[in-house]
Amino acid sequence: MSSSSCTYIVSLLFTFIVFVPPTSARQSTGACFTSIISFGDSIADTGNLIFTLNNSHRVNRLPYGETFFHHPTGRFSDGRLIADFIADALGLPFLAPYLPHYDGGRSFTNGVNFAVAEATALNDDFFNEKGIQLDIKNISLDMQLKWFKEFLSFMCSSKEECEDKLSSALFLMGEIGGNDFNYPFLQGRSFEEVRTVVPLVINAISSAITVVIKLGARTLLVPGNFPIGCIPAYLSFFHVSNTEDYDEETGCIKWLNEFSEYYNQLLIKELDHLRKMHPHTTLIYADYYQALITIYQSPEKYGFQSSPLVACCGAGGLYNYNFSCMCGELGSTVCVEPSRHLSWDGVHFTEAAYRKIATGLLQGKFTNPTFTETCALLEPFGNLKFPRNTF
Ligand SMILES: *[C@@H]1O[C@H](CO)[C@@H](O)[C@H](O)[C@H]1NC(C)=O
Ligand SMILES: *[C@@H]1O[C@H](CO)[C@@H](O)[C@H](O)[C@H]1NC(C)=O
Ligand SMILES: *[C@@H]1O[C@H](CO)[C@@H](O)[C@H](O)[C@H]1NC(C)=O
């Protein structure tokens, strides 16, 4: 980003501080959380990547955004993301992306989104040294934390004021880290090599959590990884004729799902450790793996079509995924009923899938501890927007 645009950002945030009293966020909602602060990658990006790319990205075209917003928003889905459903259930507006905040006087009263599609937990240096190509530079978790600190320097004027504001915020720490494995796996690196990256990613996430806790965060949601062996991009890249690689029930690639489970186990262990170090904070683990595998096992029970491994939007092939012709590019087509698909574009999920995951999380399935233990007020909201028995 050029220095002139940085100057503009500074002046705009400053204007915001002058005109909006700092307590307005808390007064306006009266719920458990006054704001959401989000870090992550394409699973949570609400417009940061397309901004940094000057809107020239295939997700800035329909059918992206077709389902709910009816136009592309920079979200890597047909509609809303997990973070959008969580915000909605908490009575908060959808998360505004941080980077394009010069645009039209958007304020961050109820939170901010630092998540950028294609971001990694580890810094660029790590991948550069290993010869692993990244799609975009300088958007790692460390960089997102830098933006967060920059943001704080405009949002509050003393350590105490910052701590006070952040204590009532819900932090979404990811999903982040998935790309740290996607890049090497999909560039042909071996299971053994990618496995060595796992502890480093856990460490990076743990450090980031520690940083935000020191700045005042009190409630953090930390998602694990998805069952990557069920994702069309992986299924296509690692396709083999040997049926032994595949789970009989789901058709997912077993060793890739075991990789996700291994990563999630280490993350859970690290969260236990962090809880001991920070007894006054609530660290909620979000089990994205279980939330999805349950659906892959019986898709029809949850309203999805019987072949959940086929992407809704793509350019053909066994899983409707072709790396050379992705959703949004000329030659790709979109399915008629995205709400019956889990995979949107072969890498990311549909709004319907994200809704199921968010519903499960908010109802206390797939989280530890449950949201309702953290936020007694959530239940009415949850009931209002997420009828029970959806799961
Ligand atoms: C963004 O794209 C517009 C239109 O194509 C162009 O005029 C502008 O110079 C670009 N800006 C940057 C920062 O690349
Ligand atoms: C990445 O960020 C670092 C530190 O802020 C900066 O020195 C470097 O020039 C940046 N690289 C690119 C490619 O933007
Ligand atoms: C993938 O797309 C490319 C470019 O359109 C095409 O040449 C290729 O045949 C496609 N592959 C499959 C398996 O459909």
Coordinates of C-alpha atoms and ligand atoms in Angstrom, one line a residue:
M1 CA 0.0 0.0 0.0
S2 CA 1.4 3.4 -0.9
S3 CA 2.2 5.9 1.7
S4 CA -0.4 8.4 0.3
S5 CA -3.2 5.9 0.9
C6 CA -2.0 5.3 4.5
T7 CA -2.2 9.0 5.1
Y8 CA -5.7 9.0 3.9
I9 CA -6.6 6.1 6.2
V10 CA -5.2 7.9 9.2
S11 CA -7.2 11.0 8.6
L12 CA -10.4 9.1 8.1
L13 CA -10.2 7.1 11.2
F14 CA -9.4 10.3 13.0
T15 CA -12.5 11.9 11.7
F16 CA -14.4 8.9 13.0
I17 CA -13.0 9.3 16.5
V18 CA -13.9 12.9 16.6
F19 CA -17.6 12.4 15.7
V20 CA -18.5 9.2 17.3
P21 CA -18.4 9.0 21.1
P22 CA -16.3 6.0 22.2
T23 CA -19.1 4.5 24.3
S24 CA -21.7 4.3 21.6
A25 CA -20.9 0.7 20.7
R26 CA -21.6 -0.6 24.1
Q27 CA -24.8 1.4 24.5
S28 CA -26.2 0.4 21.1
T29 CA -26.4 -3.4 21.5
G30 CA -26.8 -4.4 25.1
A31 CA -25.7 -7.9 24.2
C32 CA -22.8 -10.0 25.4
F33 CA -20.3 -8.6 22.9
T34 CA -20.2 -5.0 21.6
S35 CA -18.0 -5.9 18.7
I36 CA -16.3 -8.7 16.7
I37 CA -12.6 -8.5 15.8
S38 CA -11.7 -11.0 13.1
F39 CA -8.4 -12.4 11.8
G40 CA -8.0 -15.1 9.2
D41 CA -8.1 -16.1 5.5
S42 CA -10.7 -16.6 2.8
I43 CA -13.0 -18.4 5.2
A44 CA -13.6 -15.0 6.9
D45 CA -12.5 -12.4 4.3
T46 CA -15.3 -9.9 3.7
G47 CA -13.5 -7.7 1.1
N48 CA -9.9 -7.2 2.1
L49 CA -8.3 -9.3 -0.7
I50 CA -10.2 -7.8 -3.6
F51 CA -9.4 -4.4 -2.2
T52 CA -5.7 -5.1 -2.2
L53 CA -5.9 -6.4 -5.7
N54 CA -7.8 -3.4 -6.9
N55 CA -11.0 -5.5 -7.5
S56 CA -9.4 -7.5 -10.2
H57 CA -10.0 -11.0 -8.9
R58 CA -12.4 -13.7 -10.1
V59 CA -14.4 -13.5 -6.8
N60 CA -15.3 -10.0 -7.7
R61 CA -17.6 -11.4 -10.3
L62 CA -20.9 -13.2 -10.1
P63 CA -21.8 -15.9 -9.2
Y64 CA -19.8 -15.0 -6.1
G65 CA -22.3 -13.2 -3.8
E66 CA -25.3 -14.4 -5.8
T67 CA -27.3 -15.9 -3.0
F68 CA -27.7 -13.3 -0.3
F69 CA -26.0 -10.0 -1.3
H70 CA -26.9 -10.5 -5.0
H71 CA -23.6 -9.0 -6.0
P72 CA -19.9 -9.9 -5.3
T73 CA -18.6 -8.5 -2.0
G74 CA -15.2 -10.1 -1.9
R75 CA -16.5 -13.0 0.1
F76 CA -15.3 -16.4 -1.2
S77 CA -18.8 -17.9 -1.3
D78 CA -22.2 -17.5 -2.8
G79 CA -23.4 -15.6 0.3
R80 CA -22.7 -15.2 4.0
L81 CA -19.8 -16.6 5.9
I82 CA -19.6 -18.2 9.4
A83 CA -18.5 -14.8 10.8
D84 CA -21.5 -13.1 9.2
F85 CA -23.9 -15.6 10.9
I86 CA -22.2 -15.2 14.2
A87 CA -22.4 -11.4 14.0
D88 CA -26.0 -11.6 13.1
A89 CA -26.8 -13.9 16.0
L90 CA -25.1 -11.5 18.3
G91 CA -27.1 -8.6 17.0
L92 CA -24.1 -7.0 15.3
P93 CA -23.7 -5.9 11.7
F94 CA -21.7 -7.9 9.2
L95 CA -18.0 -7.4 9.6
A96 CA -16.5 -4.5 7.7
P97 CA -13.2 -5.3 6.0
Y98 CA -10.3 -3.2 7.4
L99 CA -8.3 -2.4 4.3
P100 CA -10.8 -0.6 2.2
H101 CA -12.1 1.6 5.1
Y102 CA -11.6 4.8 3.2
D103 CA -14.7 3.7 1.3
G104 CA -17.8 5.7 2.0
G105 CA -17.5 6.5 5.6
R106 CA -17.7 3.0 7.1
S107 CA -17.0 3.0 10.7
F108 CA -15.8 0.2 12.9
T109 CA -18.1 0.7 15.8
N110 CA -19.1 -2.9 16.0
G111 CA -15.9 -4.5 14.9
V112 CA -13.5 -5.0 12.2
N113 CA -12.2 -7.7 9.9
F114 CA -8.5 -8.2 9.2
A115 CA -8.9 -11.5 7.5
V116 CA -7.5 -11.6 4.0
A117 CA -8.0 -14.5 1.6
E118 CA -4.8 -16.4 0.8
A119 CA -3.3 -15.4 4.1
T120 CA -1.1 -17.7 6.1
A121 CA -0.4 -18.0 9.8
L122 CA 3.4 -18.1 9.1
N123 CA 5.3 -15.2 7.6
D124 CA 6.3 -15.1 4.0
D125 CA 10.0 -15.7 4.9
F126 CA 9.2 -19.3 5.9
F127 CA 7.6 -20.1 2.5
N128 CA 10.3 -18.2 0.6
E129 CA 13.0 -20.2 2.2
K130 CA 11.2 -23.5 1.4
G131 CA 10.6 -22.4 -2.2
I132 CA 6.8 -22.5 -1.7
Q133 CA 4.9 -20.0 -3.8
L134 CA 2.4 -17.7 -2.1
D135 CA -0.4 -16.1 -4.2
I136 CA 0.1 -12.7 -2.4
K137 CA 2.7 -11.1 -0.2
N138 CA 2.6 -9.6 3.3
I139 CA -0.8 -10.5 4.6
S140 CA 0.2 -13.1 7.2
L141 CA -1.1 -13.2 10.8
D142 CA 1.8 -11.0 11.9
M143 CA 0.7 -8.4 9.3
Q144 CA -2.9 -8.6 10.5
L145 CA -1.7 -8.0 14.0
K146 CA 0.2 -5.0 12.8
W147 CA -3.0 -3.6 11.3
F148 CA -4.8 -4.4 14.5
K149 CA -2.3 -2.3 16.5
E150 CA -2.6 0.5 14.0
F151 CA -6.4 0.3 14.3
L152 CA -6.1 0.4 18.2
S153 CA -4.0 3.5 18.0
F154 CA -6.9 5.3 16.4
M155 CA -9.7 3.6 18.3
C156 CA -8.5 4.3 21.9
S157 CA -6.1 6.7 23.4
S158 CA -4.8 4.8 26.5
K159 CA -3.9 1.3 27.4
E160 CA -6.8 1.2 29.8
E161 CA -9.3 2.5 27.3
C162 CA -8.2 -0.1 24.7
E163 CA -8.4 -2.9 27.3
D164 CA -11.9 -1.8 28.3
K165 CA -13.1 -1.8 24.7
L166 CA -11.5 -5.1 23.8
S167 CA -12.8 -6.8 26.9
S168 CA -16.3 -6.7 25.5
A169 CA -15.2 -7.8 22.0
L170 CA -15.5 -11.3 20.6
F171 CA -12.2 -12.2 18.8
L172 CA -12.4 -14.6 15.9
M173 CA -8.9 -16.0 15.6
G174 CA -9.3 -17.7 12.2
E175 CA -9.8 -19.9 10.7
I176 CA -6.1 -19.3 9.9
G177 CA -3.4 -21.8 9.1
G178 CA -5.2 -23.8 6.5
N179 CA -3.3 -22.0 3.7
D180 CA 0.0 -22.9 5.4
F181 CA -0.9 -26.5 4.4
N182 CA -2.8 -25.8 1.2
Y183 CA 0.1 -24.1 -0.5
P184 CA 2.7 -26.9 0.1
F185 CA 0.2 -29.8 -0.4
L186 CA -1.1 -28.4 -3.6
Q187 CA 2.4 -27.7 -4.8
G188 CA 3.2 -31.4 -4.4
R189 CA 5.0 -31.4 -1.1
S190 CA 4.9 -34.6 0.8
F191 CA 2.8 -35.5 3.9
E192 CA 6.0 -35.8 6.0
E193 CA 7.2 -32.3 4.9
V194 CA 3.9 -30.6 5.5
R195 CA 3.5 -32.3 8.9
T196 CA 6.6 -30.5 10.1
V197 CA 4.8 -27.2 9.5
V198 CA 2.0 -28.1 11.9
P199 CA 3.8 -27.2 15.2
L200 CA 5.0 -23.9 13.6
V201 CA 1.5 -22.9 12.7
I202 CA 0.2 -23.8 16.1
N203 CA 3.0 -21.7 17.6
A204 CA 2.2 -18.7 15.3
I205 CA -1.5 -18.8 16.3
S206 CA -0.7 -19.2 20.0
S207 CA 1.6 -16.2 19.8
A208 CA -1.1 -14.1 18.1
I209 CA -3.6 -15.2 20.8
T210 CA -1.1 -14.1 23.5
V211 CA -0.6 -10.7 21.8
V212 CA -4.3 -9.9 21.6
I213 CA -4.9 -11.1 25.2
K214 CA -2.1 -8.8 26.4
L215 CA -3.9 -6.0 24.6
G216 CA -7.2 -6.7 26.4
A217 CA -9.0 -9.6 24.6
R218 CA -11.1 -11.6 27.0
T219 CA -13.2 -13.9 24.7
L220 CA -11.6 -15.7 21.7
L221 CA -13.0 -18.2 19.3
V222 CA -10.3 -20.4 17.7
P223 CA -11.4 -22.7 14.9
G224 CA -9.6 -25.8 13.8
N225 CA -9.1 -27.0 10.3
F226 CA -11.7 -28.5 8.0
P227 CA -11.6 -32.1 6.9
I228 CA -9.4 -31.2 3.9
G229 CA -9.7 -34.7 2.5
C230 CA -13.3 -33.8 1.5
I231 CA -12.4 -30.7 -0.4
P232 CA -12.7 -30.9 -4.2
A233 CA -9.4 -29.2 -4.8
Y234 CA -7.6 -31.8 -2.7
L235 CA -9.8 -34.6 -4.0
S236 CA -8.8 -33.6 -7.6
F237 CA -5.1 -33.0 -6.9
F238 CA -4.6 -36.2 -5.0
H239 CA -7.0 -38.4 -7.0
V240 CA -5.9 -42.0 -7.2
S241 CA -7.6 -45.1 -8.5
N242 CA -6.6 -47.0 -5.3
T243 CA -9.8 -47.1 -3.3
E244 CA -7.9 -47.7 -0.1
D245 CA -7.1 -44.0 0.1
Y246 CA -10.8 -43.2 0.4
D247 CA -13.2 -43.4 3.3
E248 CA -15.9 -45.8 2.4
E249 CA -18.7 -43.8 4.0
T250 CA -17.8 -40.3 2.8
G251 CA -15.5 -40.7 -0.2
C252 CA -13.1 -38.3 1.4
I253 CA -9.3 -39.0 1.3
K254 CA -8.5 -40.6 4.6
W255 CA -4.8 -39.5 5.1
L256 CA -5.7 -35.9 4.4
N257 CA -8.5 -35.9 7.0
E258 CA -6.1 -37.6 9.4
F259 CA -3.8 -34.7 8.8
S260 CA -6.5 -32.2 9.8
E261 CA -7.3 -34.2 12.9
Y262 CA -3.6 -34.2 13.9
Y263 CA -3.5 -30.5 13.5
N264 CA -6.7 -30.0 15.4
Q265 CA -5.5 -32.2 18.3
L266 CA -2.3 -30.1 18.6
L267 CA -4.4 -26.9 18.5
I268 CA -6.7 -28.2 21.3
K269 CA -3.7 -29.1 23.4
E270 CA -2.2 -25.6 22.9
L271 CA -5.5 -24.0 23.8
D272 CA -5.5 -26.0 27.1
H273 CA -2.1 -24.6 27.8
L274 CA -3.1 -21.1 27.0
R275 CA -6.2 -21.3 29.3
K276 CA -3.9 -22.2 32.2
M277 CA -1.7 -19.2 31.4
H278 CA -4.6 -16.8 31.1
P279 CA -7.3 -18.0 33.5
H280 CA -9.4 -14.8 33.1
T281 CA -9.9 -15.3 29.4
T282 CA -12.3 -17.6 27.6
L283 CA -10.8 -19.5 24.7
I284 CA -13.5 -21.3 22.7
Y285 CA -12.3 -24.0 20.4
A286 CA -14.5 -24.3 17.3
D287 CA -14.5 -27.8 15.8
Y288 CA -15.0 -27.1 12.1
Y289 CA -13.9 -30.6 11.4
Q290 CA -16.7 -32.3 13.3
A291 CA -19.3 -29.7 12.2
L292 CA -18.6 -30.7 8.5
I293 CA -17.8 -34.4 8.8
T294 CA -21.2 -35.0 10.3
I295 CA -22.8 -33.6 7.2
Y296 CA -20.5 -35.5 4.8
Q297 CA -21.6 -38.7 6.5
S298 CA -25.3 -38.1 6.0
P299 CA -25.7 -35.1 3.6
E300 CA -29.4 -35.7 2.8
K301 CA -30.3 -35.7 6.5
Y302 CA -29.1 -32.1 6.6
G303 CA -30.7 -31.0 3.4
F304 CA -27.7 -31.4 1.0
Q305 CA -27.5 -33.4 -2.1
S306 CA -26.3 -37.0 -2.0
S307 CA -22.9 -36.2 -3.6
P308 CA -21.5 -33.5 -1.3
L309 CA -18.0 -33.8 -2.7
V310 CA -18.9 -32.1 -6.0
A311 CA -18.5 -28.3 -6.1
C312 CA -21.4 -26.1 -7.1
C313 CA -19.3 -23.8 -9.2
G314 CA -16.6 -25.0 -11.5
A315 CA -15.6 -26.2 -14.9
G316 CA -16.2 -29.9 -14.8
G317 CA -14.2 -33.0 -13.8
L318 CA -15.0 -35.6 -11.2
Y319 CA -15.5 -33.1 -8.4
N320 CA -16.4 -30.1 -10.7
Y321 CA -13.0 -28.6 -9.9
N322 CA -10.4 -27.5 -12.5
F323 CA -7.5 -25.5 -11.2
S324 CA -7.0 -24.0 -14.7
C325 CA -10.6 -22.8 -14.9
M326 CA -12.0 -21.8 -11.5
C327 CA -15.4 -20.5 -10.5
G328 CA -15.8 -16.9 -11.7
E329 CA -13.6 -17.5 -14.7
L330 CA -14.8 -17.8 -18.3
G331 CA -15.8 -21.4 -18.9
S332 CA -17.0 -22.2 -15.4
T333 CA -20.7 -22.8 -14.6
V334 CA -22.7 -22.6 -11.5
C335 CA -25.2 -25.1 -10.1
V336 CA -28.9 -24.3 -9.8
E337 CA -29.2 -25.0 -6.1
P338 CA -26.2 -23.8 -4.1
S339 CA -28.1 -24.4 -1.0
R340 CA -27.9 -28.1 -1.6
H341 CA -24.1 -28.1 -2.0
L342 CA -21.5 -28.0 0.6
S343 CA -18.6 -26.9 -1.6
W344 CA -19.1 -23.6 -3.4
D345 CA -16.0 -23.4 -5.7
G346 CA -14.0 -26.4 -4.9
V347 CA -12.0 -24.8 -2.1
H348 CA -14.6 -22.7 -0.2
F349 CA -18.0 -23.6 1.1
T350 CA -21.5 -22.4 0.3
E351 CA -23.5 -20.1 2.4
A352 CA -25.7 -23.1 3.3
A353 CA -22.6 -25.0 4.7
Y354 CA -21.4 -21.9 6.6
R355 CA -24.9 -21.5 8.0
K356 CA -24.9 -25.0 9.3
I357 CA -21.5 -24.6 10.8
A358 CA -22.4 -21.3 12.5
T359 CA -25.7 -22.7 13.8
G360 CA -23.9 -25.7 15.3
L361 CA -21.3 -23.4 16.9
L362 CA -23.9 -21.1 18.4
Q363 CA -26.0 -23.9 19.7
G364 CA -23.1 -25.3 21.6
K365 CA -22.4 -28.2 19.4
F366 CA -18.8 -28.2 18.1
T367 CA -17.5 -25.7 20.6
N368 CA -15.7 -26.1 23.8
P369 CA -16.7 -24.3 26.0
T370 CA -20.1 -23.5 24.6
F371 CA -21.1 -20.0 23.5
T372 CA -24.0 -20.0 25.9
E373 CA -21.6 -20.6 28.8
T374 CA -19.8 -17.4 27.6
C375 CA -22.9 -15.4 26.8
A376 CA -26.1 -16.1 28.6
L377 CA -27.8 -13.5 26.4
L378 CA -27.0 -15.4 23.3
E379 CA -29.7 -17.9 23.6
P380 CA -32.6 -15.6 22.8
F381 CA -30.7 -14.3 19.8
G382 CA -29.8 -17.8 18.9
N383 CA -33.4 -19.0 19.1
L384 CA -34.6 -16.1 17.1
K385 CA -32.3 -16.6 14.2
F386 CA -31.3 -20.2 14.4
P387 CA -34.3 -22.5 15.1
R388 CA -33.1 -25.5 17.1
N389 CA -33.0 -29.0 15.6
T390 CA -31.4 -27.6 12.5
F391 CA -28.6 -29.9 13.4
Ligands
LIG1 C1 -7.2 0.3 -10.1 O1 -7.9 0.1 -11.3 C2 -8.4 1.3 -11.9 C3 -9.3 1.0 -13.1 O2 -8.8 -0.1 -13.8 C4 -7.2 2.2 -12.3 O3 -7.6 3.4 -12.9 C5 -6.4 2.5 -11.0 O4 -5.2 3.2 -11.4 C6 -6.0 1.2 -10.3 N1 -5.4 1.5 -9.0 C7 -4.3 0.9 -8.5 C8 -3.9 1.3 -7.2 O5 -3.8 0.0 -9.1
LIG2 C1 6.4 -6.6 3.4 O1 6.4 -5.9 4.7 C2 7.6 -5.6 5.1 C3 7.5 -5.0 6.5 O2 6.4 -4.2 6.7 C4 8.3 -4.6 4.1 O3 9.5 -4.2 4.5 C5 8.3 -5.2 2.8 O4 8.7 -4.3 1.8 C6 6.9 -5.7 2.3 N1 7.0 -6.5 1.1 C7 6.2 -6.3 0.1 C8 6.4 -7.2 -1.1 O5 5.2 -5.6 0.2
LIG3 C1 -9.4 -27.8 -17.3 O1 -9.4 -26.5 -17.9 C2 -8.5 -26.3 -18.9 C3 -8.6 -24.9 -19.4 O2 -9.9 -24.6 -19.7 C4 -8.7 -27.4 -20.0 O3 -7.8 -27.2 -21.0 C5 -8.7 -28.8 -19.4 O4 -9.0 -29.7 -20.4 C6 -9.6 -28.9 -18.2 N1 -9.4 -30.2 -17.6 C7 -10.4 -31.0 -17.3 C8 -10.0 -32.3 -16.6 O5 -11.5 -30.8 -17.6

